[in-house]
Coordinates of C-alpha atoms and ligand atoms in Angstrom, one line a residue:
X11 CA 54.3 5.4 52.5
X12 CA 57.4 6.0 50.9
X13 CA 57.0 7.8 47.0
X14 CA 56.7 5.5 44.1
X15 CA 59.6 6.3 41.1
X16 CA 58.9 6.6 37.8
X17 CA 61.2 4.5 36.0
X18 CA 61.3 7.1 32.4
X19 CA 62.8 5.0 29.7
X20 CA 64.3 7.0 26.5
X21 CA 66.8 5.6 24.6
X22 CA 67.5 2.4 27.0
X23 CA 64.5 -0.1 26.5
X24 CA 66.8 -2.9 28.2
X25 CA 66.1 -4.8 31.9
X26 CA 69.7 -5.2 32.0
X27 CA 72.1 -3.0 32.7
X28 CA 69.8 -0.2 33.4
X29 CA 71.2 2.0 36.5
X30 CA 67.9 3.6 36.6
X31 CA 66.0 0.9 36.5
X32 CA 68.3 -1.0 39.0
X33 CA 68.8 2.1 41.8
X34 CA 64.8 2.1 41.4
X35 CA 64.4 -1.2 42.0
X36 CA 67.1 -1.6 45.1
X37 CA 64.8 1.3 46.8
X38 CA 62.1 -0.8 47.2
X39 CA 59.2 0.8 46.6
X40 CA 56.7 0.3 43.9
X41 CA 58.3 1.2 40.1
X42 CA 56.1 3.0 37.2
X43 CA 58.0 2.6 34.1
X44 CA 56.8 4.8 31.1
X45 CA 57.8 5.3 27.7
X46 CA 57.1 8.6 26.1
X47 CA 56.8 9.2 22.3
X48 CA 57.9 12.6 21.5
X49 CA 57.8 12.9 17.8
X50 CA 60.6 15.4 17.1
X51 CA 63.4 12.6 18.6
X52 CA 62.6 10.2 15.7
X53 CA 63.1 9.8 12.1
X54 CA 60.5 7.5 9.5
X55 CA 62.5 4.3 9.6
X56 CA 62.9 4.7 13.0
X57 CA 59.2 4.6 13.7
X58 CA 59.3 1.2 12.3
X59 CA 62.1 0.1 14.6
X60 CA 60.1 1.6 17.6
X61 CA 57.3 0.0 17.0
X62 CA 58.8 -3.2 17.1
X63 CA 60.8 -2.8 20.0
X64 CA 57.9 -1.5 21.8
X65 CA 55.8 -4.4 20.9
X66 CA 58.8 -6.5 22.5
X67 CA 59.9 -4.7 25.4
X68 CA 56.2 -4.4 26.4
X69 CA 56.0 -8.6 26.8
X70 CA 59.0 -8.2 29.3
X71 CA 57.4 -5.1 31.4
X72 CA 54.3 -3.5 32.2
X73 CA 55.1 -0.3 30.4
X74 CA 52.7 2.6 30.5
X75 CA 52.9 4.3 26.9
X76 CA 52.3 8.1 26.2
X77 CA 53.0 10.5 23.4
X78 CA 53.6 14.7 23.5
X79 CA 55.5 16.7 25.7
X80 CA 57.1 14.7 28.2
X81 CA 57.6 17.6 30.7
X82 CA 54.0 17.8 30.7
X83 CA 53.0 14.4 31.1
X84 CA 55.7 13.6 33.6
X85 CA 54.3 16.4 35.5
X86 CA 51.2 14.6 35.0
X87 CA 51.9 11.4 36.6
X88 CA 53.7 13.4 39.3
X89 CA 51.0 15.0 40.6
X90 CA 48.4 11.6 40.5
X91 CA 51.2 9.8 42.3
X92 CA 53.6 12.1 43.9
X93 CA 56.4 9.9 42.2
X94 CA 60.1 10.8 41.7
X95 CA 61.7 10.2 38.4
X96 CA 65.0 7.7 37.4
X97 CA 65.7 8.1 34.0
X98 CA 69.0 8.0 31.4
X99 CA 70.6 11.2 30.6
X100 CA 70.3 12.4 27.3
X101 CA 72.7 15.0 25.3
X102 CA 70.8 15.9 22.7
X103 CA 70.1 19.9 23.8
X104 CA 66.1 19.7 23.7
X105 CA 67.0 16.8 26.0
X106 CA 69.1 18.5 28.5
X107 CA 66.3 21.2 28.5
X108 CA 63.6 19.1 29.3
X109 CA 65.7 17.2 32.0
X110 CA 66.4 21.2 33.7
X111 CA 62.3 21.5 33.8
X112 CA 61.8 18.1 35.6
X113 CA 60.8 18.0 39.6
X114 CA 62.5 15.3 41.5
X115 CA 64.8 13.8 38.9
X116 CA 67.7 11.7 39.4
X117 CA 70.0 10.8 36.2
X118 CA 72.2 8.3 35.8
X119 CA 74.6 7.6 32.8
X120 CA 73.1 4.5 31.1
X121 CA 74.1 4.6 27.6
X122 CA 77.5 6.0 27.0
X123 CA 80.9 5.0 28.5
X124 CA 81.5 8.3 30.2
X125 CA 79.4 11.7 30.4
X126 CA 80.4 14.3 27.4
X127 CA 82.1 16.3 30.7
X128 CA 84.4 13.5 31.8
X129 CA 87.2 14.4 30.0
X130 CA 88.6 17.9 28.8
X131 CA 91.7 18.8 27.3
X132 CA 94.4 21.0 28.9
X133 CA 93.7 24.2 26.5
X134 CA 90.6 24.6 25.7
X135 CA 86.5 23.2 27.3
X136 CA 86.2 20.3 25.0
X137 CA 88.6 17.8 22.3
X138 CA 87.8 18.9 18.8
X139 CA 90.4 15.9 17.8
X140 CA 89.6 12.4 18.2
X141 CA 92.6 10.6 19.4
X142 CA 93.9 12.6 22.4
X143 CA 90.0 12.5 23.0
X144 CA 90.1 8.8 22.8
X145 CA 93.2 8.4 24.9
X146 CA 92.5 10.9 28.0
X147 CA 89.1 8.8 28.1
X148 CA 91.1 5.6 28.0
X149 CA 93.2 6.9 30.9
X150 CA 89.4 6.7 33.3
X151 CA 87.9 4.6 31.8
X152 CA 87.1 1.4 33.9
X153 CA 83.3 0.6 33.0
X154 CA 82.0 -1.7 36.2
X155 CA 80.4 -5.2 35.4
X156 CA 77.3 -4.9 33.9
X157 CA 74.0 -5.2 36.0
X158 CA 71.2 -8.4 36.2
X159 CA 67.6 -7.4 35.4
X160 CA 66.4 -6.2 39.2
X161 CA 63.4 -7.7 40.7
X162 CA 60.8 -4.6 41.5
X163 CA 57.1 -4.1 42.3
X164 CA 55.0 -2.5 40.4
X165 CA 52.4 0.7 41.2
X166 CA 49.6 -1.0 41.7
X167 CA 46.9 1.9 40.8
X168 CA 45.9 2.5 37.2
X169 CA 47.7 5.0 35.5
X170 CA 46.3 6.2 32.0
X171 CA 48.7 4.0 29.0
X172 CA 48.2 4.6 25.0
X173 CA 48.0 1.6 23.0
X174 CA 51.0 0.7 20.5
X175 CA 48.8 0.2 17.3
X176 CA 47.1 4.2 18.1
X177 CA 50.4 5.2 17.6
X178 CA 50.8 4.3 14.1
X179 CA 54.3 4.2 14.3
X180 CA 54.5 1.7 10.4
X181 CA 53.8 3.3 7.8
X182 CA 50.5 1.9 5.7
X183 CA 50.1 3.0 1.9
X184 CA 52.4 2.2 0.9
X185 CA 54.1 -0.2 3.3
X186 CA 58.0 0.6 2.5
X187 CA 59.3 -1.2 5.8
X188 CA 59.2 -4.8 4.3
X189 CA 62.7 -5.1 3.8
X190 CA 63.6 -3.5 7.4
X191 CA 61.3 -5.8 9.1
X192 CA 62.5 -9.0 7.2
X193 CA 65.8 -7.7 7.6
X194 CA 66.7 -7.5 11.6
X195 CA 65.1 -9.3 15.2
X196 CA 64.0 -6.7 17.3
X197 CA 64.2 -6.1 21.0
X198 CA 66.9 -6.3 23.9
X199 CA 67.4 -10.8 23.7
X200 CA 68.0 -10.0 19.7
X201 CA 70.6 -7.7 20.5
X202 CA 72.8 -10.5 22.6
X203 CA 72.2 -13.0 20.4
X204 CA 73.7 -10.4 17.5
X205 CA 76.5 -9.3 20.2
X206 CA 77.2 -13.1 20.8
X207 CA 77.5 -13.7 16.8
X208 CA 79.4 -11.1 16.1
X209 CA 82.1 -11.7 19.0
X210 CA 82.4 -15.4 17.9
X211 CA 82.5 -14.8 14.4
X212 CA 84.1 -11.0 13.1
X213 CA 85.5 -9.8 16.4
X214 CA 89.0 -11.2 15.7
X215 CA 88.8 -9.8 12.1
X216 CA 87.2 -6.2 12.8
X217 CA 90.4 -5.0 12.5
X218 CA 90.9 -6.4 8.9
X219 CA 88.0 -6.6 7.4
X220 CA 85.6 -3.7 8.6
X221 CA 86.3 -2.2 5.0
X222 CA 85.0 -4.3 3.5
X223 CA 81.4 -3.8 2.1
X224 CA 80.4 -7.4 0.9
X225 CA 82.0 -8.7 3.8
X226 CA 79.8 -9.7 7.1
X227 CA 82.6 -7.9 8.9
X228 CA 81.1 -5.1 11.7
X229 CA 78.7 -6.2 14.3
X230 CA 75.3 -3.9 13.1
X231 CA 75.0 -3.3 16.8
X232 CA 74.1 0.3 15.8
X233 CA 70.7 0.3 16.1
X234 CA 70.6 -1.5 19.3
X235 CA 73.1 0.5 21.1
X236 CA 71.2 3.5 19.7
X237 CA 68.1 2.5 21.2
X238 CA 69.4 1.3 24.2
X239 CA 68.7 -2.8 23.9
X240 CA 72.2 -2.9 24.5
X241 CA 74.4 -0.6 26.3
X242 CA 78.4 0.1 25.4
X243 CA 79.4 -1.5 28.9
X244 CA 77.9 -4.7 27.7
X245 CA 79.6 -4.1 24.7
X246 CA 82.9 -3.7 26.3
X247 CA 82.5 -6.1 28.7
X248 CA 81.6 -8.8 26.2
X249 CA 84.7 -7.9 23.8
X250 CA 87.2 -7.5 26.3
X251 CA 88.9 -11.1 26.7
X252 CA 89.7 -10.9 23.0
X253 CA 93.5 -9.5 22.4
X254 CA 92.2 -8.0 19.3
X255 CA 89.2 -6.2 20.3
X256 CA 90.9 -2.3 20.3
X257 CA 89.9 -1.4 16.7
X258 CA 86.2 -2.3 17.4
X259 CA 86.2 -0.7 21.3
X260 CA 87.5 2.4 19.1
X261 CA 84.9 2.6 17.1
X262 CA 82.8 2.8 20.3
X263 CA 85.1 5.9 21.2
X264 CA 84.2 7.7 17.9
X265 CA 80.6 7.1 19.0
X266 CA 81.4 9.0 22.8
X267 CA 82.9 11.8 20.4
X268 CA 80.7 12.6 18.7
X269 CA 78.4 12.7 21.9
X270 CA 81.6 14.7 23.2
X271 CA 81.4 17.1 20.1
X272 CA 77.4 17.5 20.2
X273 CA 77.1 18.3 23.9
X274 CA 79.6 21.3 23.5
X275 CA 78.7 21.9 20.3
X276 CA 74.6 21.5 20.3
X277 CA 74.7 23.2 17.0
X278 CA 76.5 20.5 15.4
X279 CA 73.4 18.9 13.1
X280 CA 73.0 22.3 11.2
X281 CA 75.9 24.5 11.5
X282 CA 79.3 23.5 9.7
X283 CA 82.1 23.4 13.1
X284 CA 84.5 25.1 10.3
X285 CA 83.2 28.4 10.2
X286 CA 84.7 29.0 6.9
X287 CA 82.1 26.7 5.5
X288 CA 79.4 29.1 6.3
X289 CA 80.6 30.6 2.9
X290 CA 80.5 27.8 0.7
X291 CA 78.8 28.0 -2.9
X292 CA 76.9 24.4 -2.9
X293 CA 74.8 23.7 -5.8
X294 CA 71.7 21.7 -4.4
X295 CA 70.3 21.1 -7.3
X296 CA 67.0 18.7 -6.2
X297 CA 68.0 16.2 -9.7
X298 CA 70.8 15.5 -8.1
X299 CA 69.6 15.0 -4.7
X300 CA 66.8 12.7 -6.1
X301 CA 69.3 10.2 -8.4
X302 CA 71.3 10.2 -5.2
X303 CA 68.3 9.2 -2.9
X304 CA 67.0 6.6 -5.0
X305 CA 70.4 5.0 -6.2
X306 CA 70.4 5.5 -9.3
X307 CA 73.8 8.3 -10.0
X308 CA 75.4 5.7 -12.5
X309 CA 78.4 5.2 -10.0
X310 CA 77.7 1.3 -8.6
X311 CA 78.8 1.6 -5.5
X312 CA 77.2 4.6 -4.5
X313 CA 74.1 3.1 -5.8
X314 CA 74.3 -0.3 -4.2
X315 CA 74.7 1.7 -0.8
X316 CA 71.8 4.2 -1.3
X317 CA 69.9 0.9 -2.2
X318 CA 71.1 -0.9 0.9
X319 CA 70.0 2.1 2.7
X320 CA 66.5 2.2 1.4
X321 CA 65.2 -1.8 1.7
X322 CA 67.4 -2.2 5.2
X323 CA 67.3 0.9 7.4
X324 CA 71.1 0.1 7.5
X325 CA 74.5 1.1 5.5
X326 CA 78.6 -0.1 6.0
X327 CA 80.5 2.6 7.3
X328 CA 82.7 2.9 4.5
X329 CA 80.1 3.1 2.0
X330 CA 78.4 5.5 3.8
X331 CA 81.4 7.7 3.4
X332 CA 81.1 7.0 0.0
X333 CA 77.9 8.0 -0.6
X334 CA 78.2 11.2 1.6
X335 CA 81.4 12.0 -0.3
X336 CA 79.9 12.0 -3.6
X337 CA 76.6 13.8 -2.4
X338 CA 78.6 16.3 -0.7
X339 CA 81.8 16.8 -3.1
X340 CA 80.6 15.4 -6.7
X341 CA 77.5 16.7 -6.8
X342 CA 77.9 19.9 -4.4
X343 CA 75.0 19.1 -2.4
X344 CA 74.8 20.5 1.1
X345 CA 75.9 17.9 3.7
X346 CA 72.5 18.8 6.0
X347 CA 70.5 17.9 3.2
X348 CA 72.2 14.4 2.8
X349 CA 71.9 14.0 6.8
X350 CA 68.3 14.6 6.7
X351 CA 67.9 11.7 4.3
X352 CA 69.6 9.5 6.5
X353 CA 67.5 10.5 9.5
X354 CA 64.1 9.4 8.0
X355 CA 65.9 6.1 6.2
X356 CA 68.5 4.9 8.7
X357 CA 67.1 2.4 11.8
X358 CA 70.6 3.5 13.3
X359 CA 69.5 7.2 12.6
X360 CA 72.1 9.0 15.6
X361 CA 71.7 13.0 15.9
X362 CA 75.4 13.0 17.4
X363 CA 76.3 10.2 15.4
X364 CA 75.0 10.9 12.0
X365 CA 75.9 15.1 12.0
X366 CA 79.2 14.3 13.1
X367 CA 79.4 11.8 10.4
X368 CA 78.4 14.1 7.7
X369 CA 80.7 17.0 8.8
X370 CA 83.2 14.5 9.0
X371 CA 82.9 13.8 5.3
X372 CA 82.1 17.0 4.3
X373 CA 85.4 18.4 5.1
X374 CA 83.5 21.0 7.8
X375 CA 83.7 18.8 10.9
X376 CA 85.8 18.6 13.9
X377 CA 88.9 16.4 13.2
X378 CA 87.5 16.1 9.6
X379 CA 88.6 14.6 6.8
X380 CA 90.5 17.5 4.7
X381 CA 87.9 18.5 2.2
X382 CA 90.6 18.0 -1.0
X383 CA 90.4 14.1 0.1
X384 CA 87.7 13.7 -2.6
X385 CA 86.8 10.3 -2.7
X386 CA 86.8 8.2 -6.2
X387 CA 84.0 6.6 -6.4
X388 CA 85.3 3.7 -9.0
X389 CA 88.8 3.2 -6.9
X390 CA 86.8 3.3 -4.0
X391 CA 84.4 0.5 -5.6
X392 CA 87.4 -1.3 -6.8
X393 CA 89.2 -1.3 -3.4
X394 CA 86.7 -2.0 -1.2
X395 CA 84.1 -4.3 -3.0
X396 CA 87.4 -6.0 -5.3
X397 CA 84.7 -9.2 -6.4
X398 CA 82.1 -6.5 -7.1
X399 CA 79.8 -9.0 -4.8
X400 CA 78.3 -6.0 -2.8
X401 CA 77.1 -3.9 -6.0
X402 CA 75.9 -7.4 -7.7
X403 CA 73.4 -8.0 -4.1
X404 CA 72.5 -4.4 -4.1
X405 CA 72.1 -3.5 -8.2
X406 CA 70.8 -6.6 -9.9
X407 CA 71.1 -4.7 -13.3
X408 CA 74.8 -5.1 -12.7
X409 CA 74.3 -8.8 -11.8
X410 CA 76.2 -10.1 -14.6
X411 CA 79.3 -8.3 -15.0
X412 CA 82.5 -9.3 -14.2
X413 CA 84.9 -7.7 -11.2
X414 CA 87.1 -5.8 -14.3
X415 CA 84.0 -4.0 -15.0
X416 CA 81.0 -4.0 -12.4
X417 CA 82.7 -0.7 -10.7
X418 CA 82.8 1.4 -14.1
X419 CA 79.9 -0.3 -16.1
X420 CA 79.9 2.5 -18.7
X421 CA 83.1 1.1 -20.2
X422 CA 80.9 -1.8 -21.8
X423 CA 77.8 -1.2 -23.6
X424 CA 74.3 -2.8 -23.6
X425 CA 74.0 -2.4 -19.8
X426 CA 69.9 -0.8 -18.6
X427 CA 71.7 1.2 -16.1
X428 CA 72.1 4.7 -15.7
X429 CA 75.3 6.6 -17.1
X430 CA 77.0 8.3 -14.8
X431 CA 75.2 11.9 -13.9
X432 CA 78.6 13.7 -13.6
X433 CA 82.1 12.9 -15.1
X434 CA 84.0 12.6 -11.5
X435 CA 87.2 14.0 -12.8
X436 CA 85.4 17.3 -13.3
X437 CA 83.2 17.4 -10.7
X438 CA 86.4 17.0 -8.5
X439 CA 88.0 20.1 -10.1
X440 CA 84.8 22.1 -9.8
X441 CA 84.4 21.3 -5.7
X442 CA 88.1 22.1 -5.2
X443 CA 87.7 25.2 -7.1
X444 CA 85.1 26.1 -4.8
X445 CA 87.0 24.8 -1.9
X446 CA 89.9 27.8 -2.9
X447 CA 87.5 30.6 -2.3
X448 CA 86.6 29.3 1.0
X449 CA 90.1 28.1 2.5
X450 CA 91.3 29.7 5.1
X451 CA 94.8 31.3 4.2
Ligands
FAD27 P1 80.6 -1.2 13.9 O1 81.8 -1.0 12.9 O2 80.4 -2.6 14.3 O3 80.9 -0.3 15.1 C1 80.4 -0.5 16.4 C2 79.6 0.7 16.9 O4 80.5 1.8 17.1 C3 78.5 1.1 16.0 O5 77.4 0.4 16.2 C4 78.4 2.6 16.4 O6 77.6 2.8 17.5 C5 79.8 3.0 16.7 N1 80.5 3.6 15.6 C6 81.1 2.9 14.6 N2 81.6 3.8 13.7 C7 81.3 5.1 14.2 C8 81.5 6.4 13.7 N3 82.3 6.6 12.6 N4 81.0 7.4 14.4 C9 80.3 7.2 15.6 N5 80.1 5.9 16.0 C10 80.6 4.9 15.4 N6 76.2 5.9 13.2 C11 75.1 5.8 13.8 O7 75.0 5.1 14.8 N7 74.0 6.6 13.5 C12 74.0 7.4 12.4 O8 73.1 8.1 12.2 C13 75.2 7.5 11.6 N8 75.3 8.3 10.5 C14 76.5 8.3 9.8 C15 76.6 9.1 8.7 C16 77.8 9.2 8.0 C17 77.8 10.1 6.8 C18 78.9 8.4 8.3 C19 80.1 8.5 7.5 C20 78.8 7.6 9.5 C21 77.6 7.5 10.2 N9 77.5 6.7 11.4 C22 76.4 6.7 12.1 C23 78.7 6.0 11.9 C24 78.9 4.5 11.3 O9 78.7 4.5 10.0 C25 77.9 3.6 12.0 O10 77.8 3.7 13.4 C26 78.2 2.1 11.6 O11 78.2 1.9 10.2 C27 77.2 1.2 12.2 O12 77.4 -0.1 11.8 P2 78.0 -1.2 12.9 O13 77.1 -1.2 14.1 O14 78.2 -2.4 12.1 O15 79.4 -0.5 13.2

């Protein structure tokens, strides 16, 4: 009888477009698919999106669940059913290790538009800049037409599953996922109906409007493509008859380079890529951290994002430079401490994504903002929220104030909102200070 495959999702719990799942499937022999909980890959609001996408995938196919070491229990379901393996590859580096101690694996590239390899500049092993990056990928890049869900038997012998609710992935006293869960649909058919939405609706004015923090104006596909429910050549595929679709299919190149970035550079989430940073006096003082975390620094827009952050699992792009500007820059906090915040709140939460993100706006990371770009926080408010309507949905204490104002509330009095915990003005001076000793001459 020919061997049964083990279908391993990861981070692709989708039917379609799954290579693993569909090369599986055309072998014709019966599928185990398995979903494998290993509790370092996953931050606290993360559990919550889990969970639900779990409890959804699990309607659509007979998943077998199990949590720990997944070279162990692989090796597990090997030996009861002498099965090969089809899974996703993974970059993270614990991922590429446990994919060199698997028997009888074949990978496939389902989540990324190429593999970190694909692409290498002339001079050096890997692109530390983003747009020669970008365009050597656009030279190869031809994704094929996404696949249909497959048809497939299943192993018809009873392998050992966990249940979802033993895994206690929501968290009970207290229950602080309300707003996530209100918030987004979960599982792969909420993802295209979001895609479909969002290409209808904002595609066209991405390019204009992305910016813009009250506005409705980038697709939220993060989580989703993080997770899999959706995968980038679906993406692509979906946006492609638009003329104006190249700002958004960018932003799906910043995602493959930070992917690029992590898989030569695995120390990326701790370690700044400018070496020089190694050095730098930061003050982490844990006040700080905490007015920062909870949203309440006195600077409205940094507060309506950390706010954002906390009831959605979710925060604009541009606000989250924002926010990591002034945690990183205003009040001299290390950048890995901000990162680790947004790896137990965000339901995007990205290793590659979010540590490239924060060296980005640290001023440490490759092709990295230049740390002496110290963000305003009040011009940035004024510029980017100019009706003050994102601070007014995030910081009902603000509700009232007018667009003049709402972005420097200390100018008028009788307000029950914080004052601001540093003047910026000197709290620029002091980073770049601090910035001179490090600089590189
Ligand atoms: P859209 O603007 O609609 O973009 C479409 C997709 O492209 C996104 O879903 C995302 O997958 C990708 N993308 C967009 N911008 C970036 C970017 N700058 N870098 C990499 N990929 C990008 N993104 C995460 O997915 N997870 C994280 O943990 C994360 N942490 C971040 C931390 C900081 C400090 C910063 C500045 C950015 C971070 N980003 C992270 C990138 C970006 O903010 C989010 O991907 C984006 O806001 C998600 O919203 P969206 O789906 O509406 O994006």
């Amino acid at each position: 009888m020919s061997r049964p495959i083990i279908v391993w999702f990861r981070k692709d719990l989708r039917l379609a477009d799954h290579p693993a799942l569909w090369y599986a499937a055309k072998k014709k022999v019966p599928l185990i698919p398995l979903f494998i909980l290993d509790e370092r890959d996953i931050g606290e609001a993360q559990r919550v999106w889990l969970h639900h996408s779990l409890d959804s995938f699990t309607k659509e196919i007979p998943l077998i669940l199990r949590k720990g070491d997944p070279v162990k229990i692989l090796g597990e379901i090997q030996n009861e059913t002498d099965a090969e393996i089809y899974t996703h590859r993974c970059y993270e580096s614990h991922s590429i290790q446990i994919e060199k101690q698997l028997h009888w694996v074949t990978t496939f590239n389902g989540n990324h538009l190429i593999d970190p390899w694909e692409v290498s500049p002339k001079t050096s092993s890997y692109f530390k800049v983003f747009t020669p990056f970008w365009n050597s990928c656009l030279k190869i890049l031809d994704p094929p037409k996404p696949l249909p869900v497959p048809k497939f038997e299943v192993y018809p012998k009873k392998i050992k599953s966990d249940k979802l609710s033993d895994w206690k992935l929501l968290p009970q006293h207290p229950n602080w996922a309300k707003g996530i869960e209100s918030y987004w649909e979960f599982g792969e058919k909420a993802a295209h109906t979001r895609l479909k939405k969002f290409v209808k609706a904002a595609l066209d004015t991405y390019g204009t409007l992305r910016d813009m923090a009250a506005e409705d104006g980038t697709s939220q596909l993060s989580p989703y493509l993080h997770f899999g429910q959706l995968s980038p050549r679906q993406i692509w595929h979906s946006c492609h008859a638009s003329s104006l679709s190249e700002p958004y299919i960018r932003q799906l190149g910043w995602r493959e380079f930070s992917y690029h970035l992590l898989y030569h550079y695995p120390d990326l989430p701790h370690t700044p890529f400018k070496k020089q940073f190694t050095k730098f006096e930061w003050n982490d003082s844990a006040d700080f951290f905490d007015k920062w975390s909870r949203g309440m620094t006195g600077y409205p827009i940094v507060d309506a994002g950390m706010r954002q952050l906390w009831e959605t699992g979710w925060m604009h792009n541009r606000v989250r430079m924002i926010v990591a500007s002034f945690l990183t820059k205003d009040l001299l906090v290390p950048w890995q401490k901000g990162a680790e915040w947004f790896w137990n709140t965000l339901v995007d939460a990205d290793l590659a994504n979010n540590s490239a993100g924060w060296q980005w706006v640290a001023g440490c990371g490759a092709d990295a903002a230049p740390y002496f770009r110290i963000f305003n926080p009040v011009l940035q408010g004024e510029k980017f929220d100019p009706e003050g309507d994102y601070v007014r949905r995030w910081v009902p204490e603000l509700t009232h104030l007018d667009k003049k104002v709402i972005q420097k509330p200390w100018t008028v009095g009788g307000v029950d909102y914080p004052e601001p915990i540093v003047d910026h003005k000197q709290a620029r001076d002091e980073a770049l200070r601090r910035y001179q000793l490090v600089k590189p001459n």
